[in-house]
XYZ file of C-alpha atoms in Angstrom:
597
model
C 13.187 56.957 83.842
C 15.666 59.700 82.766
C 16.488 62.406 85.354
C 13.875 65.073 84.942
C 12.027 63.294 82.143
C 9.679 60.353 81.295
C 9.306 57.955 78.410
C 12.717 58.686 76.947
C 12.569 62.475 77.503
C 9.237 62.980 75.694
C 7.706 64.379 78.957
C 9.409 66.683 81.443
C 8.429 67.667 84.980
C 7.085 71.161 85.341
C 9.640 73.591 86.772
C 8.476 75.883 89.571
C 9.410 79.589 89.854
C 11.953 78.825 92.602
C 13.698 76.370 90.243
C 12.482 73.154 91.847
C 10.559 70.445 89.919
C 6.851 69.757 90.469
C 6.715 65.853 90.451
C 2.897 65.936 90.056
C 2.835 67.750 86.759
C 4.494 66.967 83.433
C 4.606 68.703 80.102
C 4.874 67.091 76.646
C 7.951 68.232 74.843
C 6.270 67.976 71.448
C 2.945 69.800 71.842
C 3.708 71.498 75.188
C 0.465 70.036 76.740
C 0.409 69.526 80.569
C -0.763 66.468 82.420
C -1.056 65.229 85.928
C 1.382 62.512 86.941
C 0.641 59.846 89.609
C 3.615 57.501 89.221
C 2.021 55.833 86.167
C 3.038 56.592 82.580
C 0.226 54.621 80.843
C -1.816 57.839 80.183
C 1.395 59.575 78.810
C 2.017 56.623 76.484
C -1.618 56.792 75.261
C -1.133 60.562 74.490
C 1.911 59.720 72.434
C 0.181 56.931 70.397
C -2.923 59.111 69.878
C -1.368 62.546 69.061
C 2.199 61.632 68.047
C 2.176 58.087 66.487
C 5.630 58.603 64.869
C 7.162 59.178 68.219
C 5.381 56.435 70.097
C 7.634 53.585 68.741
C 10.689 54.688 70.842
C 8.977 54.736 74.194
C 11.756 52.652 75.849
C 12.233 48.974 76.581
C 9.360 46.686 77.407
C 8.943 43.014 78.146
C 8.420 40.834 75.038
C 5.320 38.822 74.600
C 5.331 35.064 74.174
C 4.763 35.200 70.470
C 7.547 37.801 70.115
C 9.915 35.710 72.223
C 9.268 32.583 70.007
C 10.033 34.497 66.859
C 13.168 35.958 68.210
C 16.264 34.300 66.367
C 14.147 32.379 63.787
C 15.228 32.718 60.192
C 12.744 33.934 57.775
C 11.049 31.961 55.000
C 13.130 33.688 52.270
C 16.394 32.797 54.230
C 15.232 29.248 54.662
C 14.595 28.935 50.923
C 18.074 30.243 50.230
C 19.657 27.732 52.599
C 17.737 24.885 50.972
C 18.871 25.947 47.454
C 22.377 26.355 48.708
C 22.279 22.795 50.047
C 21.032 21.479 46.654
C 23.816 23.300 44.809
C 26.429 22.039 47.289
C 25.254 18.421 46.952
C 25.279 18.625 43.145
C 28.651 20.615 42.923
C 30.591 18.271 45.225
C 28.645 14.987 44.441
C 27.593 14.633 48.067
C 25.019 11.875 48.931
C 21.454 13.143 49.330
C 21.349 11.449 52.776
C 23.730 14.146 54.095
C 20.638 16.248 55.019
C 20.038 13.654 57.767
C 23.388 14.487 59.360
C 23.021 15.881 62.857
C 26.350 17.692 62.623
C 25.292 19.615 59.468
C 22.064 20.701 61.243
C 24.019 21.957 64.304
C 26.387 23.910 62.021
C 23.448 25.705 60.256
C 21.808 26.373 63.596
C 25.002 27.947 64.999
C 25.525 30.002 61.850
C 21.941 31.278 61.651
C 21.308 31.687 65.339
C 18.044 29.665 64.926
C 18.152 26.882 67.490
C 14.875 25.531 66.067
C 16.088 25.093 62.460
C 15.700 21.625 60.877
C 17.287 20.527 57.659
C 14.962 19.820 54.609
C 13.894 16.272 53.995
C 15.550 13.923 51.442
C 12.445 14.180 49.282
C 12.719 17.970 49.172
C 16.411 17.792 48.107
C 15.750 15.172 45.410
C 12.832 17.224 44.007
C 14.948 20.372 43.843
C 17.768 18.292 42.169
C 15.356 17.111 39.540
C 14.251 20.622 38.879
C 17.802 21.940 38.700
C 18.781 19.030 36.327
C 15.743 19.632 34.175
C 16.603 23.304 33.779
C 20.212 22.527 32.935
C 19.206 19.804 30.421
C 16.868 22.244 28.704
C 19.712 24.734 28.354
C 22.070 22.139 26.879
C 19.368 20.944 24.442
C 18.908 24.509 23.076
C 22.675 24.744 22.562
C 22.759 21.435 20.626
C 19.859 22.478 18.460
C 21.900 25.530 17.276
C 24.953 23.673 16.102
C 25.527 21.504 13.090
C 28.205 19.107 14.374
C 28.845 17.383 17.694
C 31.618 15.165 18.851
C 31.102 12.452 21.452
C 33.472 10.867 23.926
C 32.499 7.752 25.884
C 33.931 5.669 28.697
C 32.848 2.898 30.991
C 33.439 2.920 34.763
C 32.817 0.388 37.526
C 31.976 1.713 40.988
C 33.178 0.372 44.281
C 29.738 -1.293 44.620
C 30.560 -3.132 41.287
C 27.951 -1.165 39.333
C 28.731 -0.417 35.700
C 28.153 3.118 34.339
C 28.558 4.543 30.873
C 29.648 8.216 30.678
C 29.069 10.188 27.395
C 30.066 13.720 26.850
C 29.341 16.162 23.977
C 31.861 18.546 22.456
C 31.230 21.266 19.926
C 32.214 24.795 18.862
C 29.287 27.201 19.190
C 28.502 30.154 16.872
C 30.779 32.410 18.862
C 33.718 30.060 18.319
C 33.854 28.947 21.948
C 34.610 25.304 22.747
C 31.670 23.773 24.633
C 31.815 20.531 26.630
C 29.299 18.866 28.925
C 28.060 15.506 30.135
C 25.097 13.994 28.399
C 24.659 10.967 30.597
C 26.191 8.912 33.314
C 23.845 5.875 33.032
C 23.912 2.491 34.753
C 24.324 -0.508 32.424
C 23.257 -4.078 33.228
C 24.476 -5.852 30.052
C 27.902 -7.210 29.432
C 30.083 -4.922 27.442
C 29.834 -6.699 24.150
C 30.428 -4.517 21.002
C 26.733 -4.681 20.027
C 25.601 -3.550 23.466
C 28.089 -0.715 23.623
C 27.027 0.458 20.134
C 23.336 0.353 21.224
C 24.078 2.463 24.265
C 25.837 5.233 22.265
C 23.032 5.236 19.727
C 20.412 5.506 22.445
C 22.156 8.522 23.910
C 22.380 10.181 20.480
C 18.727 9.509 19.873
C 17.675 10.631 23.286
C 19.367 14.052 22.671
C 18.248 14.145 19.138
C 21.740 14.509 17.674
C 22.290 11.258 15.807
C 22.509 13.165 12.487
C 24.942 15.706 13.962
C 27.516 13.379 15.529
C 30.803 13.517 13.691
C 33.220 11.458 15.799
C 33.093 9.061 18.777
C 36.188 9.034 21.041
C 36.874 5.956 23.062
C 39.899 4.113 24.510
C 41.439 1.314 22.441
C 39.689 -1.622 24.150
C 38.695 -4.180 21.599
C 34.999 -3.993 22.520
C 34.911 -0.246 21.987
C 36.854 -0.277 18.732
C 34.432 -3.061 17.423
C 31.515 -0.975 18.675
C 32.784 2.027 16.801
C 32.776 -0.076 13.560
C 29.048 -0.687 14.083
C 28.194 3.028 14.309
C 27.791 5.494 11.548
C 30.329 7.833 13.257
C 34.046 8.414 12.682
C 36.120 6.628 15.382
C 38.734 8.724 17.347
C 40.876 6.453 19.478
C 42.223 8.123 22.706
C 45.746 9.366 21.987
C 46.549 9.410 25.792
C 45.694 5.708 26.088
C 47.871 4.921 23.049
C 50.856 6.877 24.327
C 50.722 5.419 27.851
C 50.443 1.885 26.265
C 53.637 2.626 24.338
C 55.375 3.731 27.527
C 54.372 0.502 29.324
C 55.516 -1.690 26.435
C 58.812 0.133 26.242
C 59.513 -0.392 29.980
C 58.705 -4.092 29.935
C 61.954 -6.203 29.594
C 63.978 -3.051 29.350
C 67.292 -2.382 31.060
C 65.401 -0.080 33.481
C 63.261 -2.781 34.886
C 65.791 -3.898 37.596
C 66.212 -0.269 38.922
C 62.336 0.203 38.832
C 61.859 -2.982 40.838
C 64.173 -1.677 43.507
C 62.225 1.585 43.509
C 58.974 -0.237 44.115
C 60.505 -2.099 47.070
C 61.751 1.136 48.564
C 58.321 2.782 48.168
C 56.608 -0.187 49.745
C 59.031 -0.097 52.680
C 57.939 3.357 53.525
C 54.278 3.293 52.569
C 53.432 0.155 54.577
C 55.118 1.340 57.810
C 53.955 4.537 59.592
C 57.162 4.604 61.605
C 59.291 4.569 58.411
C 57.140 7.211 56.916
C 57.593 9.440 59.912
C 61.328 8.942 59.670
C 61.218 10.004 56.066
C 59.400 13.158 57.021
C 62.062 13.960 59.641
C 64.792 13.452 56.949
C 62.998 15.717 54.514
C 62.734 18.349 57.069
C 66.409 18.041 58.044
C 67.411 18.442 54.376
C 65.055 21.347 53.779
C 62.954 19.427 51.388
C 59.142 19.522 50.979
C 57.287 17.017 52.982
C 55.913 14.504 50.536
C 55.144 10.753 50.468
C 56.670 8.356 48.041
C 54.519 7.319 45.026
C 54.118 3.695 43.836
C 53.833 3.331 40.104
C 50.748 1.565 38.713
C 50.481 0.475 34.966
C 47.034 1.860 34.594
C 47.915 5.217 36.291
C 49.404 7.502 33.745
C 52.807 9.086 34.539
C 52.950 7.245 37.851
C 56.408 5.615 36.931
C 57.801 9.032 36.248
C 56.413 10.560 39.497
C 57.908 7.614 41.478
C 61.384 8.180 39.870
C 61.297 11.956 40.505
C 60.344 11.591 44.192
C 63.044 9.018 44.828
C 65.588 11.208 43.135
C 64.581 14.246 45.194
C 64.769 12.287 48.494
C 67.718 9.965 47.750
C 69.961 11.384 50.506
C 67.262 10.922 53.189
C 66.415 7.524 51.931
C 69.973 6.413 51.955
C 70.398 7.573 55.528
C 67.323 5.813 56.847
C 67.988 2.468 55.063
C 71.621 2.497 56.265
C 70.603 3.230 59.885
C 67.865 0.499 59.899
C 70.224 -2.013 58.323
C 67.219 -3.033 56.273
C 67.033 -5.785 53.666
C 65.726 -3.175 51.292
C 68.844 -1.664 49.699
C 69.169 1.903 48.247
C 69.704 2.325 44.528
C 73.410 2.541 43.504
C 74.836 5.566 41.724
C 74.730 3.763 38.382
C 71.068 2.860 38.834
C 70.299 6.486 39.817
C 72.043 7.644 36.665
C 69.862 5.227 34.624
C 66.724 6.523 36.291
C 67.727 10.066 35.543
C 67.968 9.116 31.854
C 64.643 7.516 31.968
C 63.201 10.539 33.591
C 64.400 12.671 30.646
C 62.721 10.220 28.279
C 59.413 10.140 30.091
C 59.068 13.870 30.837
C 58.050 14.686 27.268
C 55.451 11.951 27.343
C 53.841 13.620 30.415
C 53.825 16.934 28.659
C 52.002 15.533 25.681
C 49.558 13.522 27.822
C 48.562 16.621 29.788
C 48.518 18.752 26.719
C 46.155 16.455 24.724
C 43.791 15.882 27.697
C 42.181 19.319 27.658
C 38.491 19.927 27.000
C 38.262 23.651 26.936
C 40.610 24.263 24.021
C 41.431 22.666 20.670
C 43.408 19.519 21.096
C 42.801 17.383 18.006
C 44.986 19.564 15.806
C 47.940 19.143 18.171
C 48.162 15.351 17.941
C 50.387 15.048 14.832
C 52.732 17.907 15.859
C 53.063 16.402 19.371
C 53.837 12.932 17.932
C 56.340 14.388 15.599
C 58.028 15.965 18.587
C 58.110 12.602 20.413
C 59.613 10.864 17.390
C 62.226 13.577 17.343
C 63.041 13.206 20.990
C 63.359 9.449 20.526
C 65.802 9.642 17.636
C 69.111 7.730 18.351
C 72.095 9.812 19.464
C 75.806 8.960 19.460
C 76.004 9.657 23.183
C 73.094 7.324 24.041
C 74.055 4.092 26.019
C 72.760 0.694 24.641
C 69.856 0.557 27.078
C 68.613 3.981 26.035
C 68.887 3.038 22.383
C 66.889 -0.083 22.932
C 64.140 1.912 24.813
C 63.963 4.471 22.042
C 63.653 1.782 19.316
C 60.930 -0.136 21.122
C 59.132 3.217 21.804
C 59.101 4.500 18.322
C 58.267 1.078 16.765
C 55.219 0.653 19.049
C 54.021 4.213 18.732
C 54.297 4.016 14.962
C 52.025 0.876 14.834
C 48.863 2.421 16.160
C 49.168 5.388 13.808
C 48.125 3.085 10.940
C 44.841 2.350 12.800
C 44.147 5.894 13.913
C 41.877 8.233 12.053
C 44.842 9.959 10.478
C 42.750 11.680 7.805
C 40.713 13.421 10.437
C 43.886 14.450 12.341
C 45.637 15.733 9.252
C 42.595 17.919 8.263
C 42.219 19.254 11.753
C 45.924 20.122 11.806
C 45.639 21.960 8.421
C 42.634 24.028 9.591
C 44.471 25.160 12.732
C 46.185 28.480 11.928
C 49.089 27.598 14.170
C 50.025 24.421 12.300
C 48.723 25.072 8.790
C 52.198 24.857 7.322
C 51.883 21.126 8.076
C 55.651 20.829 8.930
C 54.858 17.590 10.839
C 54.015 15.979 7.475
C 55.927 15.125 4.345
C 55.368 17.140 1.227
C 53.450 14.336 -0.381
C 51.145 14.090 2.590
C 50.698 17.854 2.579
C 49.430 17.710 -0.945
C 47.074 14.945 -0.056
C 45.648 16.904 2.951
C 44.849 19.967 0.790
C 43.316 17.780 -1.829
C 41.048 16.369 0.965
C 40.114 19.869 2.129
C 39.366 20.816 -1.435
C 36.952 17.767 -1.751
C 35.314 18.797 1.569
C 34.700 22.230 0.172
C 33.154 20.735 -2.994
C 30.917 18.487 -0.914
C 29.986 21.440 1.276
C 29.006 23.466 -1.830
C 26.990 20.524 -3.350
C 25.164 20.001 -0.070
C 23.952 23.586 0.072
C 22.782 23.758 -3.536
C 19.015 23.483 -3.886
C 17.625 20.448 -5.568
C 16.785 20.987 -9.269
C 13.594 19.002 -9.016
C 12.065 21.221 -6.223
C 13.341 24.692 -7.062
C 13.716 24.985 -10.856
C 10.750 26.319 -12.607
C 9.811 25.196 -16.200
C 11.842 27.446 -18.520
C 11.118 28.204 -22.113
C 12.716 26.044 -24.839
C 16.102 27.481 -25.754
C 17.489 27.524 -29.328
C 20.673 25.751 -30.231
C 22.399 29.145 -30.568
C 21.623 30.175 -27.006
C 22.784 26.845 -25.653
C 26.080 27.259 -27.409
C 26.532 30.756 -26.136
C 25.662 29.963 -22.512
C 28.220 27.092 -22.431
C 27.969 23.648 -20.895
C 27.460 22.620 -17.243
C 31.095 21.668 -17.126
C 31.976 25.379 -17.251
C 30.077 25.974 -14.115
C 31.960 23.213 -12.377
C 35.230 24.677 -13.490
C 34.198 27.985 -12.118
C 33.289 26.411 -8.809
C 36.695 24.641 -8.781
C 38.474 27.874 -9.347
C 36.540 29.502 -6.577
C 37.425 26.789 -4.131
C 41.125 26.962 -5.237
C 41.025 30.686 -4.544
C 39.442 29.981 -1.154
C 42.193 27.618 -0.150
C 44.996 29.876 -1.511
C 43.659 32.782 0.566
C 43.678 30.696 3.692
C 47.144 29.405 2.982
C 48.442 32.909 2.396
C 47.342 33.946 5.892
C 50.331 34.366 8.305
C 50.702 31.556 10.785
C 49.803 32.587 14.323
C 51.974 32.047 17.419
C 51.720 28.730 19.241
C 50.377 30.508 22.399
C 47.444 32.134 20.530
C 43.949 30.615 20.403
C 42.941 29.283 16.969
C 39.191 29.782 17.763
C 39.788 33.436 18.353
C 41.499 33.594 15.020
C 38.640 32.037 13.269
C 36.150 34.286 15.115
C 37.828 37.330 13.636
C 38.282 35.890 10.068
C 35.102 33.885 9.707
C 33.748 36.398 7.190
C 36.926 36.261 5.100
C 36.865 32.362 4.947
C 33.095 31.756 5.038
C 33.365 28.537 3.033
C 36.119 27.070 5.164
C 34.749 28.149 8.557
C 32.036 25.483 8.861
C 34.588 22.685 8.104
C 36.939 24.177 10.632
C 34.280 24.230 13.311
C 33.487 20.591 12.514
C 37.097 19.208 12.717
C 38.547 21.354 15.426
C 35.742 20.362 17.940
C 36.920 16.752 18.213
C 38.921 16.023 21.403
C 42.186 14.154 21.048
C 41.575 12.017 24.137
C 38.707 10.601 26.290
C 40.187 12.294 29.375
C 37.322 14.797 29.634
C 34.923 11.914 29.853
C 36.970 10.065 32.379
C 36.939 13.143 34.475
C 33.287 12.547 35.142
C 34.290 9.869 37.655
C 36.907 11.943 39.450
C 35.295 15.424 39.765
C 36.368 15.737 43.374
C 39.601 13.832 43.230
C 40.215 10.414 44.808
C 37.814 11.035 47.711
C 34.824 11.060 45.298
C 35.272 7.300 44.809
C 34.069 6.706 48.384
C 31.269 9.279 48.152
C 29.875 7.812 44.984
C 29.488 4.538 46.707
C 26.736 6.049 48.882
C 24.756 7.599 45.973
C 21.864 5.732 44.651
C 22.073 4.817 41.008
C 19.032 6.918 40.232
C 20.765 10.092 41.413
C 24.194 9.395 40.010
C 23.273 10.647 36.538
C 21.729 13.909 37.681
C 24.281 14.762 40.344
C 27.361 13.962 38.227
C 26.063 15.687 35.111
C 25.085 18.656 37.188
C 28.521 18.835 38.789
C 30.244 18.635 35.346
C 27.867 20.817 33.320
C 26.650 23.556 35.678
C 29.455 23.809 38.210
C 32.517 22.134 36.653
C 35.701 24.236 36.879
C 36.994 25.656 33.603
C 40.424 24.309 32.806
C 42.862 27.060 32.042
C 44.588 26.239 28.816
C 47.100 29.093 28.512
C 49.588 27.340 30.674
C 49.217 24.169 28.399
C 50.016 26.335 25.414
C 53.143 27.579 27.200
C 54.278 24.063 27.979
C 53.683 23.037 24.422
C 55.605 26.115 23.164
C 58.718 24.943 25.055
C 59.229 21.785 23.169
C 57.377 22.531 19.878
C 60.044 25.052 18.971
C 62.672 22.318 19.366
C 60.854 20.108 16.921
C 60.718 22.405 13.897
């Protein structure tokens, strides 16, 4: 009770003429009504509720009821729904196992965050049901996108989990009507059959039929495994071998039996000496700190891990002083590289660095990569040209490299790559090709325009109406059908000349934005450009399906059931996959492309 007042000051004691307070009489401060007061405020509270309901809510603190006490701190139904939906998105985005909702630690975290000590996580059945709904909505959106486009490129790859289960991942790539590169996973399905060519071909056909895009598929990108190449021959699609696989195979072949092998063998022993001993690894960290270097472990090269040999060399070069100190103090049987061997590795690093640039450049999925294959290979061949200053072992490496890299080019889909390069406004001068090849490419584009025109002409049997019989004179005046064909040839030549007359754009600019602005001016050529530029140069985007969250995901996928792998991985890739920023890749390519031409 406030001094001189009751119920939060709503009632005041009556003041006597001598200035004292009458403790038996009170007055309402709102309506000035007087009441008797006998040490109980219940009648006063009743007056507030009856006469002044808007003021009765702030009558001071009171003891909570049991129902009110139980509801205190409990999250509402709407908040509970948001938490459940957030859990579903988190599981899909990070490829978490559905069983994580049974984790006691996660429950305690949410209880502490929400303040609801009675909160319980949703059941596995609820999470699975929400995942199915989320996947269904996402699949419907993707299907609607595929309906609106004319051409779709596929990439596929097989993967074996730590549980020895085989999965086939297939991704779709296309350029939409706004000239934006679209890429998402169609399936990550478990396969039981042996990976014979016929079985692989059937799997790809089943995916195309399931998504109703069989007639729209233009190319199928795979690695260069024999079964995949043979499967591609059985399919009605153009085959696009993965250029990253081809390039890394060339690097591996060039390193075998090379003069660098002895130095690389010593590098592997040094890396093993520090990776297999925590004490040695700790000494390396101390030496790195003493020399002011970044703390980093050494890397062991693996033939199937791209650019791992280059990374092993670079880290040993950066830590050579610390490694020399440790190995000398330990008097270890593992010896440090000599100065001559370090010089050889430095030359090898200079040879392998451009290969890493090209591999990373061609592995993108959010920008045009197919048109960059031939210019990138041209750059590599220029880098590998013999020089008078090259030692014998470098000349040998360059010779093996260029010989091996030139061999797969005969089996690649060169026609597709050349047309894609011509339709990219950055490379349409075709400097990466000889003059004879340039003429052949433009002749191929000319034939494509003719085919495109013939395909869109209505059939004479269905559209032509019976016309009156013409006289011989009128037939002579109108001319023969050959004249119409000549006019069409002239129109196509004019279309190509108009495109070739356009100024070439800078290497850092986006070709799709160029086509978006000039689609009206090149209406005949635009559909062909959209078709050829949508094909990826590698299968790297498809292989990322199995490494969405880095190396840790390998362990987490082992705990996912095969029924949920497809939905969760596809959701993670399609709905929540991070967009790769390509402008840095263009900058990297710009650095060495200018050296090539």
